[in-house]
Short mmCIF file of N, CA and C in Angstrom, two decimals:
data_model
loop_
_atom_site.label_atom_id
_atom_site.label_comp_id
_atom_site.label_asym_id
_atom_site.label_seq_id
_atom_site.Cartn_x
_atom_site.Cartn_y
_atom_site.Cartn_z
N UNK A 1 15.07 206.03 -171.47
CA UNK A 1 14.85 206.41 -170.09
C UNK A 1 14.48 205.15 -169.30
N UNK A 2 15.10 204.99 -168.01
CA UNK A 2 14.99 204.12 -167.06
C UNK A 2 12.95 204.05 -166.46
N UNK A 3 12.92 203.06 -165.73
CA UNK A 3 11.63 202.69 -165.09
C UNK A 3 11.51 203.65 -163.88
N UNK A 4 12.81 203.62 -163.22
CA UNK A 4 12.90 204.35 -162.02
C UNK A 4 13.01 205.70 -162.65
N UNK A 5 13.78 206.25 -163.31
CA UNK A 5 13.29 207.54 -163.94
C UNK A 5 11.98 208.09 -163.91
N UNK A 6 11.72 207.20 -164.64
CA UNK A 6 9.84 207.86 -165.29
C UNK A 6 9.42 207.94 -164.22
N UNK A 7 9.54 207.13 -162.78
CA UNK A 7 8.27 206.88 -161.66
C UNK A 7 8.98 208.29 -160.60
N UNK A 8 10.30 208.19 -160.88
CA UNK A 8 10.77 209.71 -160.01
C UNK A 8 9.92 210.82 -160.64
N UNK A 9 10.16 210.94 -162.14
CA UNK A 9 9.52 212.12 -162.92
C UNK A 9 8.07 212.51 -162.07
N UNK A 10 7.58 211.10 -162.66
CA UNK A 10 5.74 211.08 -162.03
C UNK A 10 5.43 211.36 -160.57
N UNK A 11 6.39 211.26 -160.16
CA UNK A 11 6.66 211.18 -158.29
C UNK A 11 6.49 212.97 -158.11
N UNK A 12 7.36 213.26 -158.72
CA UNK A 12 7.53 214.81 -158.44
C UNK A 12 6.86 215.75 -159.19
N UNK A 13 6.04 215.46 -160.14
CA UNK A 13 5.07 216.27 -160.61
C UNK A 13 4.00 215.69 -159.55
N UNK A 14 3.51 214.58 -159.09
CA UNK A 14 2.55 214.68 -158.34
C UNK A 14 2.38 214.99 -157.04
N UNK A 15 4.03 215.27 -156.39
CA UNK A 15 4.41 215.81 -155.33
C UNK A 15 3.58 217.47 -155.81
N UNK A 16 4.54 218.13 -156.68
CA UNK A 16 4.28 219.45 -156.77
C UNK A 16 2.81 219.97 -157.06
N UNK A 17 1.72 218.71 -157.84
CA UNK A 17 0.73 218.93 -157.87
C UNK A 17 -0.21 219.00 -156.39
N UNK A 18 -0.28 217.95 -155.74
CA UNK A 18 -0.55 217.74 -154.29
C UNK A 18 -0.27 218.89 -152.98
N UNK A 19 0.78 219.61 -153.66
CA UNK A 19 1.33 220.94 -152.95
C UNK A 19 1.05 221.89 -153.17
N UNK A 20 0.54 221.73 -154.32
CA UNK A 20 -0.11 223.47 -154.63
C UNK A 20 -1.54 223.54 -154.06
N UNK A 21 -2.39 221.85 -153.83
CA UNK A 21 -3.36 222.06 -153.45
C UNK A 21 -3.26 222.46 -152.05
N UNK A 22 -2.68 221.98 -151.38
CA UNK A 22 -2.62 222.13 -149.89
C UNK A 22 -2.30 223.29 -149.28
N UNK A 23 -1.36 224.56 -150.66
CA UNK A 23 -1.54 225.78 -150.29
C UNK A 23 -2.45 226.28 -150.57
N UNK A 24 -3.04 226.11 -151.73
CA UNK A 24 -4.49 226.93 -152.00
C UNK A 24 -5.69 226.69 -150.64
N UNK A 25 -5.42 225.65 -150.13
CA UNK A 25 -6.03 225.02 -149.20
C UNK A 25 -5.63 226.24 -147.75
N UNK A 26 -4.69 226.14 -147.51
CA UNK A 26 -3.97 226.84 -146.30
C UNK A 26 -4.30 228.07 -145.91
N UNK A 27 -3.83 228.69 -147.48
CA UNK A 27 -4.24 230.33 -147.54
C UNK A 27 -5.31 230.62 -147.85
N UNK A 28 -6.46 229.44 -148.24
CA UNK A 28 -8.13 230.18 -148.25
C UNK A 28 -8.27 229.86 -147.06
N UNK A 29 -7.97 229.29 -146.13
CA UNK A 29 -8.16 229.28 -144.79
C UNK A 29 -7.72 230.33 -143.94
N UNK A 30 -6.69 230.49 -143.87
CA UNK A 30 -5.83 231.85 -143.50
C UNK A 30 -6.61 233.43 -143.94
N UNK A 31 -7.04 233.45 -144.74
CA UNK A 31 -7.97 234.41 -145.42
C UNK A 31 -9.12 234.41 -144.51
N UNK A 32 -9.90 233.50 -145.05
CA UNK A 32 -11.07 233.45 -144.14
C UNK A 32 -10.72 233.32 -142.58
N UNK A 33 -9.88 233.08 -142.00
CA UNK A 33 -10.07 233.48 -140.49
C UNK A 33 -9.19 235.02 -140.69
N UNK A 34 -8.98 235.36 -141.14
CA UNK A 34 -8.61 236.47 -141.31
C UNK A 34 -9.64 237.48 -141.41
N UNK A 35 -10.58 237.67 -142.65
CA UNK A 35 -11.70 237.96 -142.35
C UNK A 35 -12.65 237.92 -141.36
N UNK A 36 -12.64 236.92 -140.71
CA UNK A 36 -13.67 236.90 -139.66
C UNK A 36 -12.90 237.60 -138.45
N UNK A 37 -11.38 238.00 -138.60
CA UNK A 37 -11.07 238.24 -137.49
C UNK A 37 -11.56 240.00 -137.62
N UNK A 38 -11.59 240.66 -138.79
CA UNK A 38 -12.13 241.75 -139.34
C UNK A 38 -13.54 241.91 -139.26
N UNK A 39 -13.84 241.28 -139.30
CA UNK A 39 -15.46 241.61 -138.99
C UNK A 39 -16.01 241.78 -137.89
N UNK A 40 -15.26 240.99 -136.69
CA UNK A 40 -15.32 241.01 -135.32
C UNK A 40 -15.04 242.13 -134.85
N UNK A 41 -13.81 242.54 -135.22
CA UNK A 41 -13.37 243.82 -134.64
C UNK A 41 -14.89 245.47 -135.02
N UNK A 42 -14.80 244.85 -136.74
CA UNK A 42 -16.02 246.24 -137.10
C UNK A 42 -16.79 246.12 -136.34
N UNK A 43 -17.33 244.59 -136.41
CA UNK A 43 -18.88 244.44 -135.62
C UNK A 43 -18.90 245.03 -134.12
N UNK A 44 -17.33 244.69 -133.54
CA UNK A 44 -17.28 245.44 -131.81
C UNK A 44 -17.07 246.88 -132.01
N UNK A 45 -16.66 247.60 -132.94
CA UNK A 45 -16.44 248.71 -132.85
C UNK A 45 -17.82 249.78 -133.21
N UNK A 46 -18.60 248.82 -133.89
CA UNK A 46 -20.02 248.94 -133.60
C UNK A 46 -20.96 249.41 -132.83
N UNK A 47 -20.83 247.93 -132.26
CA UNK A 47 -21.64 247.80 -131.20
C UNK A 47 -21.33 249.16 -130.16
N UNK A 48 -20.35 249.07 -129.75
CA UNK A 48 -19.67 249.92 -128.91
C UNK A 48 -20.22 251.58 -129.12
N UNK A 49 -20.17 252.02 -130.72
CA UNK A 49 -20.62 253.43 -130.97
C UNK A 49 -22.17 253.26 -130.61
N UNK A 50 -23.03 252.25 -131.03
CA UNK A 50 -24.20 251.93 -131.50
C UNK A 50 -24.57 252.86 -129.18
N UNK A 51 -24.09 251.52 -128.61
CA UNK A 51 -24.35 251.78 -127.56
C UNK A 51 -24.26 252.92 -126.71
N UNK A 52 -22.88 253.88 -127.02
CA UNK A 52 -22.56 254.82 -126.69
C UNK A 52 -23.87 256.21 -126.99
N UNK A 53 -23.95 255.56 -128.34
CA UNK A 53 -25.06 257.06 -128.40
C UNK A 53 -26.55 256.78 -128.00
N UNK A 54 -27.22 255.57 -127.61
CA UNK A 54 -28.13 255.13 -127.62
C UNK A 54 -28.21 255.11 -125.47
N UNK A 55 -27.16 255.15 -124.79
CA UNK A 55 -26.96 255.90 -123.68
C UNK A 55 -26.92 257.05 -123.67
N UNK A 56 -26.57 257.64 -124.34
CA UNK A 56 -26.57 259.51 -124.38
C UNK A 56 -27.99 259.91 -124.06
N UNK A 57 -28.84 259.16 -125.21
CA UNK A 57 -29.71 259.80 -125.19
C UNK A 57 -30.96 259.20 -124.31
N UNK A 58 -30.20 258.26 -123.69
CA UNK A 58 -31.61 257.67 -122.44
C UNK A 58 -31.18 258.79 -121.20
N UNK A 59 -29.98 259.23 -121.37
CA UNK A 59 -29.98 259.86 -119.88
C UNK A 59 -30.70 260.87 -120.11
N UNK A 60 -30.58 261.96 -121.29
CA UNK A 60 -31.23 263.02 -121.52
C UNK A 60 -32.86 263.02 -121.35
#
């Protein structure tokens, strides 16, 4: 096997290594704003009931 061989070989396993990090990277990111975009919504949909009944009962 050639010099340039081996360093292509090594080239592209450390390409493919370097790439898997950067998705693991991507999609725990993607996740987590994902989540937070879920929590926002519960937390407003919350708030919103929380308030609704907590007016009910000041008018009464």
């Amino acid at each position: 096997m050639r010099k340039s061989t081996l360093w292509t070989i090594l080239g592209v396993v450390a390409a493919v290594i370097i790439a898997s990090i950067i998705v693991n990277l991507v999609f725990s990111l993607i996740a987590f704003v994902f989540r937070l975009a879920v929590i926002a919504v519960v937390a407003l949909i919350v708030f919103l009931v929380l308030r609704a009944v907590f007016a009910r009962r000041d008018v009464d």
